Coordinates of C-alpha atoms and ligand atoms in Angstrom, one line a residue:
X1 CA 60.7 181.4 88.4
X2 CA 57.3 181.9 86.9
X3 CA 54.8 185.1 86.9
X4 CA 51.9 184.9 88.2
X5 CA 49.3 182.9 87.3
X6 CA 45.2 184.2 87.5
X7 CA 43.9 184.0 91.1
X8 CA 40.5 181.7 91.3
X9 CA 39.0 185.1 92.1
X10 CA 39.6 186.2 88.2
X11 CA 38.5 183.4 86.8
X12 CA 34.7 183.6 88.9
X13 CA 33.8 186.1 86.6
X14 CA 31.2 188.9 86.7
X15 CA 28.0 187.6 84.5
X16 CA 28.0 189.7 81.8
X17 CA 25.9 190.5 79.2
X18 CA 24.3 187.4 77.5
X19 CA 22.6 187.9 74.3
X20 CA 24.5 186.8 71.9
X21 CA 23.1 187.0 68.4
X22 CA 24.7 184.1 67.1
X23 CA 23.4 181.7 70.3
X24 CA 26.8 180.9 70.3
X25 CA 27.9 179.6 74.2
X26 CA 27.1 182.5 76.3
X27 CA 29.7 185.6 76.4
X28 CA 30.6 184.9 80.4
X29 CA 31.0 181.5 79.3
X30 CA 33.6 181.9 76.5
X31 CA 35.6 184.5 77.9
X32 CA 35.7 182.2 81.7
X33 CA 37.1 179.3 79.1
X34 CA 40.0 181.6 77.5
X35 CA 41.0 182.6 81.1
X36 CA 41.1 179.0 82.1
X37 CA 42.9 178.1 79.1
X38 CA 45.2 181.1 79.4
X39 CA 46.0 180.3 82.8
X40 CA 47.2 176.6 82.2
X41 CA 49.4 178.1 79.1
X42 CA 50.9 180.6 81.8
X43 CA 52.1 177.1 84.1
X44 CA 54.3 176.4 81.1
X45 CA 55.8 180.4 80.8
X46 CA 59.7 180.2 81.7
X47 CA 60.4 184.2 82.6
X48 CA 63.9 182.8 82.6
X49 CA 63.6 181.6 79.2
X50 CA 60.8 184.3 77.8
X51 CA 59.1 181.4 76.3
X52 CA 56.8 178.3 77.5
X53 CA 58.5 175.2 78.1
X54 CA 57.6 172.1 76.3
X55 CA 57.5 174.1 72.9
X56 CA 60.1 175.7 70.9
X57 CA 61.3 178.7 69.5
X58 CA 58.5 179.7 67.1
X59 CA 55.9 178.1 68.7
X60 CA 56.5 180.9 71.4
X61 CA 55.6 184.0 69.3
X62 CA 52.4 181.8 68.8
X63 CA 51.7 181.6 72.4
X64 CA 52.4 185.2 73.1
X65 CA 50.4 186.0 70.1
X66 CA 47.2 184.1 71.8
X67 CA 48.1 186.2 75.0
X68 CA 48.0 189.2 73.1
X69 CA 44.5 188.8 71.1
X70 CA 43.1 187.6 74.4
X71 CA 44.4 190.7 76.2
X72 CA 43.6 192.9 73.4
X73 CA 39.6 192.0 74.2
X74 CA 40.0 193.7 77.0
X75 CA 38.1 191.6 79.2
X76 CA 39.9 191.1 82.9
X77 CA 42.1 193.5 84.1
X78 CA 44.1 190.7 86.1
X79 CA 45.0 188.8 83.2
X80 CA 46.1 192.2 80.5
X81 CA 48.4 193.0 83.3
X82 CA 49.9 189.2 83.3
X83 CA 49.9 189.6 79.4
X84 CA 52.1 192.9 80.0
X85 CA 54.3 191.5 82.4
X86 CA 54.6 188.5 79.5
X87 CA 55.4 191.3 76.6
X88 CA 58.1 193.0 78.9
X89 CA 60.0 189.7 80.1
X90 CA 60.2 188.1 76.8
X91 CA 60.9 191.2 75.1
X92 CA 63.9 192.0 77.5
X93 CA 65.1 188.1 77.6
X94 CA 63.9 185.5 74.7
X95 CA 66.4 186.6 71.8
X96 CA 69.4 186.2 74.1
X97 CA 68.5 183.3 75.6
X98 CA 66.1 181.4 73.8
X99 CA 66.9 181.9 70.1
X100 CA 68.3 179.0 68.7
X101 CA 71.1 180.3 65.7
X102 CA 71.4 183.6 66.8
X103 CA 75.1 182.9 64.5
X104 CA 72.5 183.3 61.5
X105 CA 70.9 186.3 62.5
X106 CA 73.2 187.9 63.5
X107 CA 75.1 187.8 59.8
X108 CA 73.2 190.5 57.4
X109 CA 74.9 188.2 54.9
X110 CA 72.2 185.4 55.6
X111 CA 69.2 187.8 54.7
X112 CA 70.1 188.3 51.2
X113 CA 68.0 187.6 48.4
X114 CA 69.2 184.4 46.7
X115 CA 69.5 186.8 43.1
X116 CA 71.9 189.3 43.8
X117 CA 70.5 192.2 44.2
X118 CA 67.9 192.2 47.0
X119 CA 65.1 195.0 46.4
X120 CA 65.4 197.0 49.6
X121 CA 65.4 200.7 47.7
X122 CA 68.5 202.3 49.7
X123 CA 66.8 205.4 49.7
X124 CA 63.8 204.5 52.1
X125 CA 66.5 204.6 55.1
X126 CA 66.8 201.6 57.8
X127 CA 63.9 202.1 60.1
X128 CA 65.4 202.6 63.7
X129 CA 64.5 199.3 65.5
X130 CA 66.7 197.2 62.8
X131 CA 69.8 198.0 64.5
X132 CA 69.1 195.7 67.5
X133 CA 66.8 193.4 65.8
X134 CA 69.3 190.8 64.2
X135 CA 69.2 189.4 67.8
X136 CA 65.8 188.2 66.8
X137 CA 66.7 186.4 64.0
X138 CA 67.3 182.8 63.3
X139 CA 68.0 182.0 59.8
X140 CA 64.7 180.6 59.1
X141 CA 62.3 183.4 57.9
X142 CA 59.2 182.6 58.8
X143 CA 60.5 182.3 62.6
X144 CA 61.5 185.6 62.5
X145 CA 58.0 186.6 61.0
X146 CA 56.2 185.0 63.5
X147 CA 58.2 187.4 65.8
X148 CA 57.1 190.3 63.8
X149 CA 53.4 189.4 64.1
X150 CA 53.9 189.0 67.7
X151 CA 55.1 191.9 68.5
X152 CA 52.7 193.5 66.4
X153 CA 49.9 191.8 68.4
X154 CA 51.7 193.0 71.8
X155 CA 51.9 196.7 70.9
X156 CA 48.0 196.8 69.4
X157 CA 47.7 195.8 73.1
X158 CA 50.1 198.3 74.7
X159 CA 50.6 200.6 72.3
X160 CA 54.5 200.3 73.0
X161 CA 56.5 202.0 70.4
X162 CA 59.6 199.7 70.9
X163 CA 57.6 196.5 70.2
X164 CA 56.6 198.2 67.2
X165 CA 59.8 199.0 65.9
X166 CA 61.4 195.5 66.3
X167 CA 58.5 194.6 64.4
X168 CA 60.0 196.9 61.5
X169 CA 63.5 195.8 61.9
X170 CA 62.4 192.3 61.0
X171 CA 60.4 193.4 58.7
X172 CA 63.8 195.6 57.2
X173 CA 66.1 192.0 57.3
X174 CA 63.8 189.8 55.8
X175 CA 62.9 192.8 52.9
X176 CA 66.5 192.3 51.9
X177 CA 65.6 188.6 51.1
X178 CA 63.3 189.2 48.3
X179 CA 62.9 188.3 45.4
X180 CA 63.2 184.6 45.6
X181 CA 64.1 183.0 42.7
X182 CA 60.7 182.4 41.4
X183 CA 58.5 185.0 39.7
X184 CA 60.7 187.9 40.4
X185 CA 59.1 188.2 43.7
X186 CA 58.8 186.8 47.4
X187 CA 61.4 185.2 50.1
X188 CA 62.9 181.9 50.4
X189 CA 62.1 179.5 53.4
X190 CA 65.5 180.1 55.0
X191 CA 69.1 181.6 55.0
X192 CA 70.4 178.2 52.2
X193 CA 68.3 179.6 50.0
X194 CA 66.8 176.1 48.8
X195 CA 63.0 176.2 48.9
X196 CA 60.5 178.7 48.6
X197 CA 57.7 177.9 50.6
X198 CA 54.2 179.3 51.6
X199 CA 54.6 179.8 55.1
X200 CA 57.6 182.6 54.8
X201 CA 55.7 184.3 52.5
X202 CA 51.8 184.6 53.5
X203 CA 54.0 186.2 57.0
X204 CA 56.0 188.5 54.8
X205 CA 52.9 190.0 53.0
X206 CA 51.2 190.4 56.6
X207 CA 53.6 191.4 58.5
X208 CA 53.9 194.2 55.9
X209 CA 50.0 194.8 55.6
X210 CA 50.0 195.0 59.6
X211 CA 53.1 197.5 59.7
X212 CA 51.0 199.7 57.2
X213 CA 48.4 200.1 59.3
X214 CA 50.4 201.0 62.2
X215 CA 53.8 202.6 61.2
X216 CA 54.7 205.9 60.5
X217 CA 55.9 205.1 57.0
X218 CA 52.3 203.4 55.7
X219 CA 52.6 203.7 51.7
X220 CA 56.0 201.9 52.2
X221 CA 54.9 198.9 53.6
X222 CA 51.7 199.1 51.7
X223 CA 53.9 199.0 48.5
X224 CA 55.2 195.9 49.9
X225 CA 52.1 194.1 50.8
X226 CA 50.3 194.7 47.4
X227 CA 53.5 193.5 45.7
X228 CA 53.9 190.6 47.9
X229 CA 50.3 189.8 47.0
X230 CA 50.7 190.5 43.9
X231 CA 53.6 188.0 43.5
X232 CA 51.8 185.4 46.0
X233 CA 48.7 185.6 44.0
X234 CA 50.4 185.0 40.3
X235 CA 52.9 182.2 42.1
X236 CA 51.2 178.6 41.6
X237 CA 50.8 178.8 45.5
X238 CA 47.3 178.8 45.0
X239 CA 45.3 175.8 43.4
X240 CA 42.4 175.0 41.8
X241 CA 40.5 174.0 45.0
X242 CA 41.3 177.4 46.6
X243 CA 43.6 175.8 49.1
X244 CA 47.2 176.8 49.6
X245 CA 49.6 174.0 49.0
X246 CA 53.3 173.9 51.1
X247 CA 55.5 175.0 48.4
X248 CA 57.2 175.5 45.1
X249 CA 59.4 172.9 43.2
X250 CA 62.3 173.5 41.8
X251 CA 61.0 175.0 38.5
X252 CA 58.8 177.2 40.5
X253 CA 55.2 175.3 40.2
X254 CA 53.3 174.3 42.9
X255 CA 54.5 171.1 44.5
X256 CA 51.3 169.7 45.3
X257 CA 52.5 169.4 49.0
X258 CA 50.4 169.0 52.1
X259 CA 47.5 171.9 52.7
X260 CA 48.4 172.3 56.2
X261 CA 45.8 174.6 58.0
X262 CA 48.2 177.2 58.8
X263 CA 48.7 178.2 54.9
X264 CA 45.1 178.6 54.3
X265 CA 45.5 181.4 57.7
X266 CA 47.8 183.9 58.0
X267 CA 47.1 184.9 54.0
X268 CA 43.6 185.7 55.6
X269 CA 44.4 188.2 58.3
X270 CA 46.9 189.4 55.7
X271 CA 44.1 190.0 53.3
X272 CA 42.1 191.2 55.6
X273 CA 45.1 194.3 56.8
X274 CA 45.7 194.6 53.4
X275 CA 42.3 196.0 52.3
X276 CA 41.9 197.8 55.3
X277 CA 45.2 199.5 54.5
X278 CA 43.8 200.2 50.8
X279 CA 41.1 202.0 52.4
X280 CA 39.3 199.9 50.3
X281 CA 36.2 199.3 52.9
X282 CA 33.7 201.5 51.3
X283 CA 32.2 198.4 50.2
X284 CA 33.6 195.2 51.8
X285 CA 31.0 193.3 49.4
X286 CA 33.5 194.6 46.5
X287 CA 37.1 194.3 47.8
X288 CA 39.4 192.5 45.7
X289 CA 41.2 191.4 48.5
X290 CA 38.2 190.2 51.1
X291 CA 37.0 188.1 47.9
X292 CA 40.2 186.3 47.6
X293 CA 40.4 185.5 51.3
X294 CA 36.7 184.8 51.1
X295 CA 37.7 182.1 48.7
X296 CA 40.8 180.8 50.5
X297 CA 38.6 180.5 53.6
X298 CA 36.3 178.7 51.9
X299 CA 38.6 176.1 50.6
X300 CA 40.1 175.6 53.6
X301 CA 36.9 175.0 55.4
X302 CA 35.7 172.3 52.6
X303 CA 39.2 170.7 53.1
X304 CA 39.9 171.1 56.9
X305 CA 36.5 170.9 58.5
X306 CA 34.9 167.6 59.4
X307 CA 31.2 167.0 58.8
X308 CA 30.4 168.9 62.3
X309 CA 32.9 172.2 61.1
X310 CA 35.6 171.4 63.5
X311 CA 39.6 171.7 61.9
X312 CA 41.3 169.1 61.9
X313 CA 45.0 168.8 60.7
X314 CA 46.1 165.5 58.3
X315 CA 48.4 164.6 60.5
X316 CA 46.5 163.9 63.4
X317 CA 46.7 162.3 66.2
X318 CA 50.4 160.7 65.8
X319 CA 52.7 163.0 63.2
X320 CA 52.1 166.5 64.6
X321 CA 54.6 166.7 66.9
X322 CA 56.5 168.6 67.8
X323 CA 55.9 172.3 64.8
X324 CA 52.3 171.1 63.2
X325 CA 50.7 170.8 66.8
X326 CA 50.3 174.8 66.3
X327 CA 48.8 175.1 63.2
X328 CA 45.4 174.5 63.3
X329 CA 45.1 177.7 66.0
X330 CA 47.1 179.8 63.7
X331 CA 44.2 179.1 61.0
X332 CA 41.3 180.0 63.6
X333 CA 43.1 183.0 64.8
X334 CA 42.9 184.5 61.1
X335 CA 39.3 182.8 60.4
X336 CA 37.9 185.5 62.8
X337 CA 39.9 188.4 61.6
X338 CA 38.1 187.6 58.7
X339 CA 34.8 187.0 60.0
X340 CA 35.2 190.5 61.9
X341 CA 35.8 192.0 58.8
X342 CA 33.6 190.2 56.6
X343 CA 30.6 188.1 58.5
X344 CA 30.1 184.7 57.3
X345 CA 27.9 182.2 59.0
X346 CA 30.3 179.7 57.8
X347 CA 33.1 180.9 59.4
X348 CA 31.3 181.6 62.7
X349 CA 30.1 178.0 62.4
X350 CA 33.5 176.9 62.0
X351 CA 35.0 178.9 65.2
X352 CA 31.9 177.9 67.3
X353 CA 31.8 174.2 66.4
X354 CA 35.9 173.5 66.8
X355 CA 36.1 175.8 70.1
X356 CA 32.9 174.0 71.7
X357 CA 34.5 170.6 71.0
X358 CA 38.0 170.8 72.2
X359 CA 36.1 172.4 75.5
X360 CA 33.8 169.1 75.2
X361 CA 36.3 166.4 74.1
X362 CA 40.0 167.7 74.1
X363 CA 40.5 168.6 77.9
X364 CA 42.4 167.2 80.3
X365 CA 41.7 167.0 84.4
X366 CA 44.1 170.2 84.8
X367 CA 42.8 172.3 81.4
X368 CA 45.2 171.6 79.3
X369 CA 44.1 171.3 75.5
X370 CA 45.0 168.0 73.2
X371 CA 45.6 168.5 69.2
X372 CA 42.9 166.9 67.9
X373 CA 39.8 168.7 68.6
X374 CA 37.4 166.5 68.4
X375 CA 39.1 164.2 71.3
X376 CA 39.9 162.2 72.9
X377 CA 42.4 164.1 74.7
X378 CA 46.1 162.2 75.1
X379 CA 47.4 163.4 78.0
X380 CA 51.0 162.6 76.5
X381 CA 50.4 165.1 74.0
X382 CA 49.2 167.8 75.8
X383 CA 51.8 170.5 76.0
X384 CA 52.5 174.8 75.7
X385 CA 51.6 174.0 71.1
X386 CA 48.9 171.9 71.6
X387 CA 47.5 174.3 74.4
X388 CA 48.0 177.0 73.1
X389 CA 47.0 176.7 69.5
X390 CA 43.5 175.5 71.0
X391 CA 43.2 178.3 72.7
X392 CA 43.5 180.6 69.8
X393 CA 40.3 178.7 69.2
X394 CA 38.8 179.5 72.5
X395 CA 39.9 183.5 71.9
X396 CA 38.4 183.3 68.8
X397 CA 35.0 182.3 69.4
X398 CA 34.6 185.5 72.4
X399 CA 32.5 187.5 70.7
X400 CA 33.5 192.0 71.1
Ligands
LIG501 C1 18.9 182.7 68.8 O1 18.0 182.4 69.9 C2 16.8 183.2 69.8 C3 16.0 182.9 71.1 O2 16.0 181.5 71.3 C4 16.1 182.9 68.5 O3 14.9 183.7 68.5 C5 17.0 183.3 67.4 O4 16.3 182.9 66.2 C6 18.3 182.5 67.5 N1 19.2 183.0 66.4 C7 19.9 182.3 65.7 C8 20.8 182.9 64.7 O5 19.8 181.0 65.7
LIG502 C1 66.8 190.3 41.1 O1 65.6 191.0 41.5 C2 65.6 192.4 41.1 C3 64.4 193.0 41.8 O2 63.2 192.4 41.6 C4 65.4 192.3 39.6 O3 65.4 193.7 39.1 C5 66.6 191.6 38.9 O4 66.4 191.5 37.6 C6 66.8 190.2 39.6 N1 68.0 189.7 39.0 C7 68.1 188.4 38.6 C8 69.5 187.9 38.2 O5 67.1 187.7 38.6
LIG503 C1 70.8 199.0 70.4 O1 71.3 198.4 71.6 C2 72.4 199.1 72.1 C3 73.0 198.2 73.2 O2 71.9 197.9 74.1 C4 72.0 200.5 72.5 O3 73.2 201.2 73.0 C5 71.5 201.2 71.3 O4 71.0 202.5 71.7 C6 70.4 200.4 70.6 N1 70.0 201.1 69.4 C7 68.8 201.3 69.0 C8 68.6 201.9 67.7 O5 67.8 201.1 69.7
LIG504 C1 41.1 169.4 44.6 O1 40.2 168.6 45.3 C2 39.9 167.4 44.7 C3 38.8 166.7 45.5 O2 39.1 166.7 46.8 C4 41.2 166.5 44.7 O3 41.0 165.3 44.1 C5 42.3 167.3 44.0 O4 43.5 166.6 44.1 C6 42.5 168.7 44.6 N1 43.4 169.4 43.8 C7 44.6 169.9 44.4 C8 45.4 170.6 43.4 O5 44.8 169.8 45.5
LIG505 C1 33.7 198.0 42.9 O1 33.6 197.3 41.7 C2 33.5 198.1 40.6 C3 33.3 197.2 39.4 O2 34.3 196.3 39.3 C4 34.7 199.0 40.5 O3 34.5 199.9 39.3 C5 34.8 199.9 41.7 O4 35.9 200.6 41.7 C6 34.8 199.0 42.9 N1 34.8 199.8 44.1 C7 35.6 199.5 45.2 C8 35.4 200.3 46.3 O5 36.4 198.6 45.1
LIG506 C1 29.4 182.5 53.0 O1 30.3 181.5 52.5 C2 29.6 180.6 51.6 C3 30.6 179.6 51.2 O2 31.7 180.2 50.5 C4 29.0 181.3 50.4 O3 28.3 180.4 49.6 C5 28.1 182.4 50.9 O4 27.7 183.1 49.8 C6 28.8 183.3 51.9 N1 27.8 184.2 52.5 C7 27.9 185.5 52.4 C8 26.8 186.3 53.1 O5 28.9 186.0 51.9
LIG507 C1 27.7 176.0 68.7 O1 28.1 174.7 69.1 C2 27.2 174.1 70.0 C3 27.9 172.8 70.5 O2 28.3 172.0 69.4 C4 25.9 173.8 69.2 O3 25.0 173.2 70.1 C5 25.4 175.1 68.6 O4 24.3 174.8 67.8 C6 26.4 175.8 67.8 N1 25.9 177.1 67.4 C7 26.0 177.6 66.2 C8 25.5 178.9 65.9 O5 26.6 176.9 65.3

């Protein structure tokens, strides 16, 4: 059984208004493309399942994350009530039946940081959504993140208080996990405590700078975020191009490993929550934090972006299958948190060109979305990831 998907009524929408000072596609135009996308990414939505078929486990909090930032620009009243009905199902189903180790999360033992002694001060209490959150856990801690962002993203959208607290149970479980084993600071990848990677930890520090700006209990998880950025910052993550490498070696220096796109994102819209959490906007020109995603975003761009500004992933068009198909959305997604915060014409350059392509060149005969932007489309690789993190590009580009 599937929910509904738009009717063709929805999609014929109103003309609305059509300046757009950046002469970007036409605002009717944009937000009919994210509906159309939206609505092929809903054919693949398993209410059975609380995920999309034809992707996995963490690839769903990435679709339902797209939902939710779609939804959250308010813009057809047929579609936020889909994305509600989406937020509900999963939220009552997906952990039951769709996580893949629930064993894992369900043993506190697993989220323990690797030195002893995780940092969790006692004294701050458990907040009251970790209880039943461990259903939400896998084992590998930036799944769980992802979670945490999504349901982050679904209650800016509903303002449901239960989404937010499971977002602060997994924030509670994976808090137990730090410090890694490097720098005093940060998470490891996963429960075997092997590798400490960027991905786990770019989600830790915004999943944290998120939660300050939304839970009850703000200087807490703003103590974490500046920390975590603290660590991340000092960590060898970072190199001399500005770009975000994969991981740490053994020794705890940067291991030179792919710059996927992803790594160079979701330490933007962390950035980005962080400073807003500082209250540091008096002068955006002169945050600490918007310069440092400033410059991330700027290497990324210079490494990621082809001659015409569209992303493009190294392992295109053969070796992205089935996890790096969703990256390159991931990166957009948090391009234009930072572009909201902080305008750039790069960035807006960057969002136009790589959503105006995969609309030109990346489209199938039914509106489903490739995973390399600039086409052709394979129909053979066209599935809920490869949708859906185009569409992230799609959502980005509406301008609100
Ligand atoms: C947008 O288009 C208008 C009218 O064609 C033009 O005057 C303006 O300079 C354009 N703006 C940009 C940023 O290109
Ligand atoms: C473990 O981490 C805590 C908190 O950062 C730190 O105080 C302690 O020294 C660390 N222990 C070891 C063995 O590294
Ligand atoms: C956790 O789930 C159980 C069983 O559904 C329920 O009885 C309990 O109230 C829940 N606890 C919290 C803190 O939500
Ligand atoms: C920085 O970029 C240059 C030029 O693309 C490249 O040769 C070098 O390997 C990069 N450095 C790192 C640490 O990735
Ligand atoms: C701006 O920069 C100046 C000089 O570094 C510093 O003294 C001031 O506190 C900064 N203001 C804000 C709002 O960050
Ligand atoms: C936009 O980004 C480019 C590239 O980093 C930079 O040179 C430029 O100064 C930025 N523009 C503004 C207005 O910050
Ligand atoms: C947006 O992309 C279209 C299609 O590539 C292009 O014609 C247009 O100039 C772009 N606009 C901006 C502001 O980059």
């Amino acid at each position: 059984m599937r929910l509904p998907v738009l009717s063709a009524t929805t999609l014929a929408l109103s003309t609305r208004a059509l300046a757009d000072t950046n002469n970007i596609t036409d605002a009717a135009t944009t937000q009919s493309r994210a509906l159309t996308a939206a609505n092929t990414l809903q054919t693949w939505y398993n209410s059975a399942t609380g995920i999309w078929n034809t992707c996995g486990w963490w690839n769903g909090a990435n679709c339902m994350t797209t939902l939710a930032n779609l939804a959250a620009l308010d813009i057809d009243d047929t579609f936020n009530d889909i994305a509600r009905s989406v937020f509900a199902n999963t939220f009552a189903v997906a952990a039951t039946v769709s996580n893949p180790i629930p064993a894992k999360g369900n043993d506190p033992a697993d989220y323990l940081s690797s030195n002893g002694t995780g940092y969790y001060p006692a004294t701050d209490g458990v907040p009251t959504g970790a209880a039943n959150t461990s259903i939400w856990l896998d084992g590998s801690y930036d799944d769980d993140l992802w979670w945490g962002l999504a349901w982050v993203a679904a209650y800016d959208v509903t303002q449901n208080a239960d989404y937010l607290d499971l977002a602060e149970g997994i924030f509670y479980h994976l808090s137990n996990a730090w410090p890694s084993k490097c720098g005093n600071g940060g998470i490891d990848s996963n429960y075997e405590h092997v590798y400490v990677g960027a991905i786990a930890n770019e989600l830790f520090l915004s999943l944290a700078a998120h939660l300050a700006n939304r839970a009850e209990d703000s200087a807490f998880y703003l103590d974490w975020a500046d920390r975590q950025w603290t660590w991340f910052r000092d960590s060898g993550l970072i190199n001399e191009n500005n770009t975000i490498n994969d991981g740490l070696t053994n020794d705890c220096t940067n291991n030179g490993q792919t710059v996927w796109s992803y790594n160079q994102g979701v330490i933007l819209g962390g950035l980005v929550e962080l400073h807003q959490a500082m209250n540091d906007d008096s002068d955006s020109s002169n945050s600490t934090y918007l310069d440092a995603a400033a410059e991330i975003a700027q290497g990324a761009i210079t490494e990621l972006a082809d001659d015409n500004y569209v992303i493009r992933e190294v392992c295109e068009p053969a070796n992205c299958a089935p996890d790096r198909t969703q990256f390159k959305g991931i990166f957009m997604r948090n391009l234009k948190v930072l572009h909201a915060a902080s305008p750039n014409d790069t960035y807006a350059k960057v969002i136009n060109a790589s959503a105006e392509s995969i609309w030109a060149n990346d489209r199938n005969d039914a509106n489903g979305l490739g995973v390399v932007w600039t086409g052709p489309v394979d129909a053979a690789v066209v599935d809920a990831s490869t949708h859906s993190s185009a569409l992230d590009a799609l959502v980005a580009v509406i301008e609100k």
